[in-house]
Amino acid sequence: MASRKESTSVSSTAMASTGGTLDSPVKQIQIEGLVVLKIIKHYQEEGQGSEVVQGVLLGLVVDDRLEITNCFPFPQHTEDDADFDEVQYQMEMMRSLRHVNIDHLHVGWYQSTYYGSFVSRALLDSQFSYQHAIEESVVLIYDPIKTAQGSLSLKAYRLTPKLMEICKEKDFTPEGLKKANIGFEQMFEEVPIVIKNSHLINVLMWELEDKSTVADKHELLNLSSSNHLEKSLQLLMDRVDDMSQDIVKYNTYSRNLSKQQQQKHQYLQRRQQENAQRQSRGEPPLPEEDISKLFKPPQPPPRMDTLLIAGQINNYCQNVKEFTSQNLGKLFMAEALQGHN
Amino acid sequence: MESVRCGAVEDAVISPAPIKPACLFACLPQTLLISTTEGTVLSLLSMSVFGPVVKIHPVVLASICDSYERRNEGASRVIGTLLGTIDKHSIEVTNCFSVPHNESEDEVAVDMEFAKNMYELHKRVSPTEVIIGWYATGFDITEHSVLIHEYYSREASNPIHLTVDTALQSGKMNIRAYVSAQMGVPGKTVGVMFTPLTVKYVYYDTERIGVDLLQRTRLTPSRTNGLTSDLSQVGGAAARVQDMLTTVLAYIEDVLSGKVTADNSVGRFLMDLVNKVPTISPEDFENMLNSNINDLLMVTYLSNLTQAQIALNEKLVLL
């Protein structure tokens, strides 16, 4: 998927550049309840299956807090519509929202994820273009499956400054990454989220509690885990396969490189020997040939994908561990309950 | 021109200057007063509620509250369009957006162009939502509402009108829905009557969980709430169940000591509850528990192993 248009974000944030010169990035995100509900609704209605739903976050920056006050969804990316449509949609939406006094400053975007698989090239590109244009932008990852299991799963990520540097240079060779000394754990930084509601919304909450039936709030205590674990492990295995392929590629590359070095060395030695012989025979030495033309160095594989895959695997593992710890707790509770029977 | 006045038993709705077609206003779900230019007053007590049931999602209400908070200087109320889906017996309201409008004593102007634009934009995201009505904040249905309702009748067939009392006039946020109906003497004086509809709140599962999380912001003075993770969530859920159990236990104690009369239906529920804990022989349960725990431990071990692997791989590459 093409990354969001940089030009429009830049033009629309000409007015949002108040926070552009902040030295410190955002330390905390404050979301309004309305945004949470909208994101949930958007996924519920338009994102069945493993489709990814996306949308734009609007808000403002206050001190070192990023306040998200509203959002609007993006239509699904269809093949027949040109990208031009998206830009127009965004501009029109922002203009309209300005008329009703809604904050029209872009501060980030949100995306839903399937079992935690969001670390991809597309996300990286999008987030990079956003963060390049607006310093404090974040990407909110909403996990609907985890939410359905009992607790809202909403995380905010930003690219680390190191990763921003690398993306700017577009230097994804092994040497480049080594120079920056970046590991998969330093790609994204998570920003803590706080939910804040206005007084009127609080009144609304009281009304709702009054009028609605008692919810079935016990999804969280559900003991069945095998389905979720199966899917997670399957995704993990796919990623690990990708990773091993990548590693094999890198190994062949380094082997080729070392073989080539050897060949170069041998060639040079032979050259020297020949030259020495020729000199002893009194003939002119052979011209020095350009070695690099003889031995073309093999193309180093781009390491960005490996980094992304490693990051994704890490994410999967974290999710799985969190899930298992919760389930262990639940199992022990069930044991206690049974013990009293 | 005769002034048209309607009065209700508990609260009064007064119409200002009359319009040739007499206007009628619904006051309470129980009483409905109709008045014509002749000045006759009819009252129908305990009118049952006809028409479809209106199901509202909390997103809509939160959106309305938010647009009320952001209203322009001098505007006393906000109006907007409701989007949703229509069923045979119910109307489900799933989205809304506010529409700028100007209201003064004798005229009202609504930016319909804007409304149309916004609807088009929204349709691109969710093509199944249609305009089903409009909302207004405030306690009463005013004369201008009738005009606005007419505008919306052109967009949707039989639109519904939702009022949300954000100024909390009666101490509560009255959320009511109405549908309009023609009435009067055909040919002579016709009018419009707003009949109330039943309002229900529906949630998707995930919405319910989201709303539960938002409910917790009521408890802190700064109205903020962080997102918890991991075992603390399970702890929280267990605490909630414990609270419910203590309530039930207190009730049972009261019944046993004779303070409260026993209720058979409650007794049946309690019986269900106790029987829900399955009786399994201890060895079987041990086996099941152990196998589950083993599964989970194995997965944890594998994921830790994988993480160590990729960390090592990283280090080797960077050598």
XYZ file of C-alpha atoms in Angstrom:
660
model
C 0.000 0.000 0.000
C 1.441 3.352 -0.890
C 2.430 5.524 1.982
C 0.214 8.459 2.807
C 0.896 11.495 0.681
C 3.679 13.455 2.258
C 2.839 16.605 0.379
C -0.671 16.877 1.746
C 0.415 16.176 5.274
C 3.021 18.873 4.981
C 0.595 21.396 3.555
C -2.077 20.634 6.083
C 0.384 20.829 8.907
C 1.758 24.176 7.925
C -0.558 25.359 10.661
C 0.332 22.525 12.966
C 4.005 23.328 12.995
C 3.737 24.805 16.479
C 5.056 21.551 17.847
C 7.482 20.968 15.031
C 10.435 22.377 16.865
C 9.914 20.502 20.105
C 13.072 18.881 21.259
C 11.526 16.242 23.381
C 9.115 13.869 21.723
C 5.803 13.044 23.280
C 5.899 11.343 26.611
C 2.254 10.527 26.977
C -0.837 10.190 24.888
C -4.198 11.331 26.105
C -7.168 9.970 24.239
C -10.765 10.970 24.569
C -13.343 8.269 25.077
C -15.038 9.286 21.839
C -11.965 8.322 19.806
C -11.818 4.896 21.435
C -15.464 4.251 20.656
C -15.073 5.413 17.074
C -12.090 3.168 16.441
C -13.920 0.193 17.893
C -16.980 0.915 15.797
C -14.973 1.352 12.623
C -13.343 -2.020 12.940
C -16.542 -3.713 13.964
C -18.446 -2.512 10.952
C -15.900 -2.464 8.190
C -13.080 -4.726 9.099
C -14.215 -8.286 9.360
C -11.609 -10.899 8.728
C -7.981 -10.052 8.422
C -8.584 -6.782 6.604
C -6.812 -3.841 8.043
C -8.817 -0.714 8.772
C -7.135 2.629 8.987
C -7.986 6.125 9.897
C -6.605 9.497 10.832
C -6.214 10.907 14.325
C -6.878 14.550 15.038
C -5.881 16.531 18.041
C -3.246 18.833 19.412
C -0.020 18.858 21.353
C 0.052 20.241 24.875
C 3.436 20.376 26.633
C 4.782 16.879 26.229
C 1.368 15.293 25.895
C -0.304 14.444 22.693
C -4.045 14.887 23.022
C -6.166 13.028 20.559
C -9.620 14.519 20.448
C -11.203 13.075 17.344
C -10.628 10.733 14.465
C -12.151 9.749 11.177
C -11.889 6.540 9.263
C -10.384 5.988 5.856
C -12.312 4.128 3.236
C -11.009 0.710 2.311
C -8.292 0.755 -0.233
C -9.932 -0.385 -3.444
C -7.973 -1.091 -6.565
C -10.168 0.847 -8.942
C -9.931 4.141 -7.073
C -6.807 6.118 -7.713
C -4.778 7.407 -4.828
C -5.979 10.868 -5.688
C -9.301 9.957 -4.148
C -7.773 9.456 -0.730
C -6.110 12.832 -0.701
C -9.293 14.558 -1.728
C -11.288 12.665 0.863
C -8.890 13.676 3.575
C -8.870 17.348 2.598
C -12.625 17.534 2.368
C -13.104 15.786 5.662
C -10.716 18.132 7.433
C -12.338 21.180 5.926
C -15.775 20.022 6.969
C -14.654 19.191 10.470
C -13.174 22.641 10.833
C -16.634 24.096 10.311
C -17.954 22.301 13.322
C -15.028 23.323 15.503
C -13.402 19.927 15.660
C -9.606 20.011 15.902
C -8.417 19.594 12.377
C -4.764 19.054 13.061
C -3.308 15.766 12.014
C -1.496 14.079 14.823
C -1.216 10.542 13.666
C -3.118 7.584 12.362
C -4.567 4.358 13.602
C -4.650 0.858 12.289
C -6.192 -2.392 13.335
C -4.093 -5.494 13.535
C -4.628 -9.202 13.233
C -3.155 -11.085 16.167
C -0.461 -8.495 16.534
C 1.062 -8.597 13.065
C 1.594 -4.980 12.193
C 5.362 -4.589 11.906
C 5.590 -4.324 8.143
C 7.234 -2.227 5.493
C 4.001 -0.398 4.754
C 3.569 0.644 8.366
C 7.151 1.761 8.572
C 6.862 3.883 5.455
C 3.590 5.445 6.536
C 4.787 6.221 10.006
C 8.035 7.592 8.674
C 6.306 9.999 6.325
C 3.964 11.086 9.115
C 6.726 11.545 11.652
C 8.848 13.349 9.134
C 6.091 15.856 8.489
C 4.789 16.112 12.033
C 7.268 15.503 14.778
C 4.924 14.111 17.372
C 2.757 11.814 15.328
C 2.013 8.349 16.577
C 0.409 5.264 15.202
C -2.271 3.675 17.335
C -2.545 -0.043 16.987
C -5.902 -1.461 17.923
C -6.122 -5.197 18.424
C -9.771 -6.210 18.094
C -9.279 -9.874 18.873
C -7.541 -9.172 22.119
C -10.196 -6.625 22.942
C -12.922 -9.161 22.339
C -11.197 -11.369 24.866
C -11.926 -8.954 27.624
C -9.726 -5.902 27.788
C -9.160 -3.015 25.429
C -5.913 -3.401 23.572
C -4.726 -0.078 22.238
C -1.055 0.750 21.899
C 0.717 3.813 20.600
C 4.027 3.578 18.794
C 6.553 5.979 17.386
C 9.723 5.377 15.448
C 12.884 5.891 17.454
C 15.139 8.746 16.342
C 17.736 6.186 15.265
C 15.312 4.520 12.934
C 14.244 7.887 11.587
C 17.867 8.581 10.668
C 18.186 5.330 8.824
C 14.963 5.809 6.929
C 16.057 9.252 5.923
C 19.309 7.961 4.522
C 17.574 4.995 2.914
C 20.737 3.085 3.572
C 19.617 -0.395 4.374
C 22.834 -2.258 3.750
C 24.419 -4.245 6.579
C 27.175 -1.694 6.911
C 24.698 1.115 7.232
C 22.765 -0.636 9.942
C 25.925 -1.572 11.753
C 26.960 2.044 11.777
C 23.694 3.070 13.340
C 23.923 0.208 15.780
C 20.246 -0.486 15.730
C 18.637 -3.649 16.923
C 15.086 -4.832 16.481
C 14.238 -3.698 19.958
C 15.104 -0.125 19.201
C 12.858 0.291 16.242
C 9.641 1.353 17.869
C 9.068 3.025 21.146
C 5.781 2.612 22.924
C 4.137 5.645 24.432
C 1.827 5.214 27.429
C -1.818 5.993 26.870
C -4.251 7.638 29.207
C -7.952 7.939 28.572
C -9.643 11.131 29.575
C -13.294 12.026 29.466
C -14.984 15.351 29.828
C -17.591 15.907 32.523
C -20.442 15.697 30.049
C -19.248 12.347 28.806
C -19.066 11.207 32.392
C -22.707 12.149 32.801
C -23.430 10.140 29.693
C -21.641 7.169 31.216
C -23.810 7.356 34.296
C -26.923 7.455 32.095
C -25.783 4.462 30.120
C -25.023 2.469 33.211
C -28.450 3.309 34.511
C -30.317 2.344 31.419
C -28.401 -0.600 30.033
C -28.582 -4.158 31.163
C -25.709 -5.597 33.125
C -23.142 -6.642 30.631
C -21.623 -10.016 30.259
C -18.318 -8.725 31.509
C -16.767 -12.090 31.945
C -15.084 -12.612 28.629
C -11.840 -12.066 30.402
C -12.310 -15.069 32.647
C -12.839 -17.439 29.769
C -10.616 -20.481 30.170
C -10.364 -21.652 26.574
C -7.038 -20.733 25.091
C -6.112 -23.263 22.443
C -7.704 -21.418 19.518
C -5.883 -18.210 20.169
C -2.613 -19.961 20.890
C -2.867 -21.982 17.703
C -3.306 -18.928 15.529
C -0.554 -17.028 17.265
C 1.867 -19.898 16.969
C 1.032 -20.370 13.317
C 1.786 -16.741 12.560
C 4.954 -17.016 14.591
C 6.054 -20.046 12.606
C 5.438 -18.263 9.311
C 7.559 -15.372 10.435
C 10.322 -17.623 11.673
C 10.325 -19.314 8.274
C 10.672 -15.940 6.599
C 13.444 -15.127 8.987
C 15.357 -18.310 8.258
C 15.078 -17.692 4.530
C 16.477 -14.269 5.074
C 19.298 -15.674 7.142
C 20.123 -18.187 4.437
C 20.252 -15.358 1.929
C 22.566 -13.402 4.144
C 24.776 -16.429 4.706
C 25.128 -17.074 0.999
C 25.952 -13.432 0.526
C 28.690 -13.452 3.119
C 30.040 -16.722 1.772
C 30.113 -15.278 -1.735
C 31.806 -12.209 -0.435
C 34.534 -14.151 1.336
C 35.019 -16.407 -1.681
C 35.378 -13.362 -3.831
C 37.911 -11.894 -1.440
C 39.905 -15.086 -1.716
C 39.714 -15.030 -5.480
C 40.840 -11.445 -5.536
C 43.707 -12.285 -3.251
C 44.749 -15.216 -5.415
C 44.518 -13.147 -8.542
C 46.677 -10.440 -7.038
C 49.232 -12.950 -5.928
C 49.345 -14.578 -9.334
C 49.713 -11.168 -10.865
C 52.607 -10.360 -8.624
C 54.274 -13.658 -9.371
C 53.869 -13.170 -13.064
C 55.201 -9.679 -12.823
C 58.192 -10.911 -10.866
C 58.841 -13.589 -13.502
C 58.485 -11.137 -16.304
C 60.811 -8.723 -14.642
C 63.344 -11.473 -14.192
C 62.992 -12.232 -17.882
C 63.253 -8.551 -18.719
C 59.800 -8.115 -20.200
C 57.596 -5.210 -19.312
C 55.224 -5.943 -16.505
C 51.626 -6.531 -17.310
C 49.359 -3.546 -16.867
C 47.484 -3.334 -13.669
C 43.965 -4.267 -14.370
C 41.076 -2.931 -12.556
C 40.230 -5.612 -10.106
C 36.838 -4.340 -9.255
C 35.783 -4.790 -12.885
C 36.945 -8.373 -12.924
C 35.330 -9.290 -9.683
C 32.047 -7.602 -9.305
C 31.181 -7.527 -5.609
C 27.953 -9.340 -4.825
C 24.955 -7.245 -3.943
C 24.520 -6.991 -0.182
C 20.994 -7.935 0.767
C 18.945 -5.173 2.358
C 18.727 -5.705 6.046
C 15.612 -3.723 6.682
C 13.328 -6.665 6.107
C 15.266 -8.775 8.535
C 14.969 -6.073 11.104
C 11.245 -5.845 10.547
C 10.773 -9.582 10.745
C 12.803 -9.711 13.927
C 10.678 -6.942 15.379
C 7.515 -8.750 14.386
C 8.685 -12.013 15.903
C 9.514 -10.171 19.069
C 6.048 -8.701 19.141
C 4.396 -12.064 18.630
C 6.454 -13.572 21.427
C 5.517 -10.777 23.783
C 1.832 -11.204 23.014
C 1.998 -14.938 23.451
C 3.757 -14.603 26.773
C 1.216 -12.118 28.023
C -1.581 -14.391 26.957
C -0.081 -17.440 28.634
C 0.545 -15.622 31.884
C -3.090 -14.529 31.989
C -4.275 -18.030 31.268
C -2.062 -19.571 33.915
C -3.632 -17.237 36.437
C -7.095 -18.236 35.303
C -6.253 -21.928 35.499
C -5.019 -21.613 39.035
C -8.205 -19.807 39.978
C -10.245 -22.617 38.446
C -8.243 -25.075 40.472
C -8.991 -23.209 43.651
C -12.679 -23.160 42.797
C -12.682 -26.865 42.115
C -10.750 -27.625 45.228
C -13.565 -26.332 47.379
C -16.166 -28.453 45.682
C -53.762 35.221 15.118
C -54.773 33.063 17.963
C -51.899 31.964 20.039
C -51.604 28.276 20.325
C -50.788 26.993 23.722
C -50.302 23.518 25.035
C -49.800 22.635 28.622
C -48.802 19.332 30.088
C -49.279 17.855 33.469
C -45.696 18.009 34.611
C -43.831 20.245 32.233
C -44.972 22.930 29.917
C -44.233 23.309 26.263
C -45.329 26.595 24.889
C -45.291 27.475 21.253
C -44.593 31.040 20.225
C -46.247 32.618 17.178
C -48.460 30.156 15.402
C -47.894 28.867 11.929
C -50.889 28.252 9.714
C -50.557 24.493 9.983
C -50.832 24.060 13.692
C -47.818 22.690 15.435
C -48.045 20.010 18.007
C -45.513 19.050 20.544
C -44.969 15.917 22.520
C -44.201 16.548 26.142
C -44.092 13.345 28.067
C -44.312 9.757 27.023
C -47.515 9.444 28.980
C -49.471 12.484 27.938
C -49.832 13.945 24.523
C -51.561 17.254 23.981
C -52.872 18.433 20.681
C -54.059 21.868 19.973
C -55.450 23.388 16.818
C -56.043 26.936 15.777
C -59.619 26.672 16.986
C -58.275 26.334 20.468
C -59.693 22.940 21.314
C -57.449 20.920 23.514
C -57.428 17.188 23.567
C -55.291 15.125 25.824
C -54.503 11.487 25.476
C -53.268 9.884 28.608
C -50.908 6.929 28.713
C -50.413 6.759 25.003
C -48.677 3.556 24.045
C -45.655 3.864 21.919
C -46.028 2.801 18.334
C -43.462 2.715 15.661
C -40.076 1.102 15.434
C -37.710 0.685 18.339
C -34.708 2.943 18.186
C -31.421 1.282 19.049
C -28.598 3.662 19.760
C -24.904 2.949 19.959
C -22.887 4.812 22.568
C -20.662 6.248 19.833
C -23.542 8.413 18.663
C -24.242 9.828 22.104
C -20.586 10.511 22.801
C -20.338 12.272 19.457
C -23.377 14.421 20.237
C -21.946 15.406 23.618
C -18.639 16.260 22.020
C -20.208 18.457 19.340
C -22.283 20.183 22.008
C -19.108 21.016 23.893
C -17.593 22.434 20.748
C -20.538 24.560 19.696
C -20.093 28.088 18.442
C -20.412 31.078 20.711
C -24.024 32.021 21.189
C -25.501 28.822 19.904
C -27.777 27.295 22.422
C -28.111 23.982 20.745
C -26.458 21.790 18.164
C -28.079 19.769 15.436
C -26.764 17.065 13.218
C -27.583 14.113 11.032
C -28.059 10.572 12.233
C -26.844 7.680 10.133
C -27.708 4.076 10.539
C -29.616 1.146 9.209
C -33.319 0.468 9.065
C -34.763 -2.878 9.909
C -38.331 -4.101 9.822
C -39.098 -3.297 13.418
C -36.155 -1.297 14.534
C -33.883 1.488 13.530
C -30.269 1.162 14.509
C -28.368 4.411 14.859
C -24.666 3.814 14.392
C -23.116 7.119 13.405
C -23.740 10.816 13.362
C -22.133 14.102 12.441
C -22.992 17.642 13.420
C -24.208 20.202 10.925
C -23.607 23.920 11.374
C -26.804 25.903 11.711
C -27.998 29.316 12.806
C -31.022 29.762 14.924
C -32.721 32.935 16.005
C -36.159 33.883 17.240
C -37.940 33.715 13.956
C -35.742 31.904 11.514
C -33.501 28.952 11.240
C -30.815 28.222 8.643
C -29.217 24.862 8.215
C -26.222 24.272 6.002
C -27.681 21.453 3.947
C -24.843 21.557 1.455
C -22.479 20.682 4.253
C -24.746 17.882 5.396
C -24.839 16.422 1.920
C -21.071 16.587 1.586
C -20.448 14.925 4.894
C -22.906 12.215 4.084
C -21.111 11.499 0.831
C -17.786 11.275 2.650
C -19.218 8.983 5.256
C -20.819 6.826 2.639
C -17.406 6.091 1.185
C -16.293 4.519 4.398
C -19.454 2.662 5.328
C -21.710 2.248 2.333
C -24.462 0.570 4.316
C -25.295 3.565 6.477
C -28.159 5.785 5.361
C -29.592 8.987 6.732
C -32.282 7.959 9.139
C -32.984 11.204 10.917
C -31.458 14.017 12.854
C -30.624 14.999 16.395
C -30.786 18.146 18.454
C -29.504 18.937 21.907
C -31.917 20.590 24.266
C -34.968 19.710 26.216
C -37.903 20.613 24.017
C -39.069 20.294 20.521
C -39.341 23.798 19.214
C -41.039 25.228 16.212
C -37.798 25.291 14.307
C -37.516 21.573 14.865
C -40.572 21.103 12.707
C -38.969 23.008 9.869
C -35.721 21.124 10.199
C -37.662 17.909 10.329
C -39.245 18.819 7.042
C -35.804 19.317 5.518
C -34.829 15.887 6.627
C -38.005 14.297 5.354
C -36.694 15.099 1.930
C -33.524 13.141 2.597
C -34.970 10.112 4.289
C -38.355 8.504 4.408
C -39.910 8.960 7.807
C -36.936 10.379 9.645
C -36.590 10.077 13.389
C -35.715 12.940 15.650
C -33.491 12.435 18.655
C -33.233 14.891 21.515
C -30.448 14.800 24.030
C -30.698 17.149 26.950
C -27.093 18.179 27.370
C -27.972 21.141 29.555
C -29.317 18.647 32.073
C -32.416 20.646 32.755
C -34.148 17.977 34.701
C -31.006 16.688 36.337
C -30.734 13.868 33.858
C -29.675 13.600 30.281
C -33.008 12.783 28.738
C -32.416 10.901 25.564
C -35.610 10.625 23.599
C -36.522 9.756 20.075
C -39.536 10.861 18.084
C -41.063 10.223 14.763
C -43.375 12.602 13.037
C -46.903 11.857 12.013
C -49.473 13.846 10.171
C -52.589 14.653 11.999
C -55.501 16.974 12.003
C -58.498 17.411 9.830
C -57.583 16.531 6.250
C -58.146 19.394 3.904
C -58.588 21.985 6.596
C -55.989 22.187 9.282
C -53.219 19.672 9.172
C -50.407 19.500 11.611
C -47.432 17.502 12.569
C -47.185 15.467 15.702
C -44.067 14.042 17.222
C -44.704 10.667 18.752
C -42.122 9.255 21.092
C -40.404 5.961 20.449
C -38.729 3.480 22.748
C -35.020 3.956 22.969
C -32.666 1.105 23.635
C -28.925 1.045 23.896
C -27.125 -1.648 21.992
C -23.457 -2.445 21.942
C -21.178 -4.624 19.974
C -19.139 -6.867 22.266
C -15.990 -4.893 21.786
C -17.942 -1.687 22.266
C -19.213 -2.963 25.572
C -15.688 -3.621 26.712
C -14.612 -0.185 25.548
C -17.493 1.447 27.385
C -16.633 -0.478 30.532
C -13.134 0.907 30.372
C -14.480 4.412 29.898
C -16.798 3.967 32.861
C -13.767 3.732 35.059
C -12.848 7.337 34.338
C -15.755 8.377 36.498
C -13.932 7.267 39.574
C -10.754 9.317 39.383
C -10.885 13.035 40.123
C -8.743 13.884 37.127
C -11.080 11.861 34.946
C -8.200 9.906 33.522
C -7.521 6.256 33.347
C -4.561 4.285 32.146
C -4.749 1.028 30.296
C -3.798 -1.935 32.416
C -2.150 -5.006 31.089
C -1.343 -8.564 31.874
C -2.268 -10.261 35.077
C -3.716 -7.150 36.638
C -6.617 -7.382 34.196
C -7.425 -10.890 35.298
C -7.135 -9.683 38.866
C -9.587 -6.903 38.115
C -12.098 -9.264 36.543
C -11.801 -11.641 39.488
C -12.368 -8.767 41.888
C -15.543 -7.831 40.033
C -16.846 -11.375 40.257
C -16.005 -11.375 43.933
C -18.006 -8.195 44.445
C -20.982 -9.753 42.751
C -20.671 -12.837 44.909
C -20.606 -10.788 48.102
C -23.791 -9.021 47.021
C -25.467 -12.340 46.396
C -24.251 -13.692 49.714
C -25.576 -10.659 51.557
C -28.960 -11.224 49.957
C -28.961 -14.885 50.974
C -28.070 -14.000 54.551
C -30.971 -11.586 54.638
C -33.382 -14.175 53.343
C -32.172 -16.773 55.815
C -32.534 -14.439 58.728
C -35.983 -13.524 57.539
C -35.309 -9.869 56.760
C -36.251 -10.238 53.123
C -38.882 -12.511 51.712
C -37.555 -15.252 49.547
C -38.114 -14.932 45.835
C -38.485 -18.164 43.922
C -37.002 -16.944 40.672
C -33.917 -15.681 42.445
C -33.693 -19.032 44.181
C -33.767 -20.787 40.848
C -31.001 -18.567 39.518
C -28.921 -19.344 42.578
C -29.455 -23.024 42.037
C -28.250 -22.659 38.444
C -25.246 -20.768 39.654
C -24.173 -23.396 42.141
C -24.715 -26.198 39.699
C -22.636 -24.478 37.030
C -19.428 -25.486 38.733
C -18.958 -28.891 37.155
C -18.339 -31.886 39.342
C -15.373 -33.695 38.005
C -13.429 -36.336 39.808
C -10.241 -34.901 41.272
C -7.904 -37.052 39.173
C -9.586 -36.054 35.924
C -9.445 -32.440 36.889
C -5.789 -32.767 37.846
C -5.049 -34.284 34.454
C -6.865 -31.556 32.548
C -5.278 -28.836 34.597
C -1.815 -30.253 34.196
C -2.095 -30.736 30.463
C -3.318 -27.167 30.027
C -0.574 -25.806 32.210
C 1.979 -27.846 30.286
C 0.718 -26.436 27.006
C 1.019 -22.915 28.243
C 4.446 -23.463 29.739
C 5.688 -25.034 26.549
C 4.495 -22.101 24.504
C 6.123 -19.671 26.911
C 9.368 -21.594 26.667
C 9.236 -21.630 22.883
C 8.590 -17.923 22.640
C 11.432 -17.157 25.025
C 13.665 -19.388 22.937
C 12.672 -17.599 19.759
C 13.347 -14.240 21.291
C 16.790 -15.372 22.415
C 17.455 -16.690 18.913
C 16.671 -13.480 17.138
C 18.662 -11.482 19.666
C 21.647 -13.721 19.028
C 21.186 -13.473 15.298
C 21.185 -9.730 15.612
C 24.405 -9.705 17.555
C 26.092 -12.003 15.072
C 25.143 -9.840 12.135
C 26.405 -6.718 13.788
C 29.766 -8.273 14.546
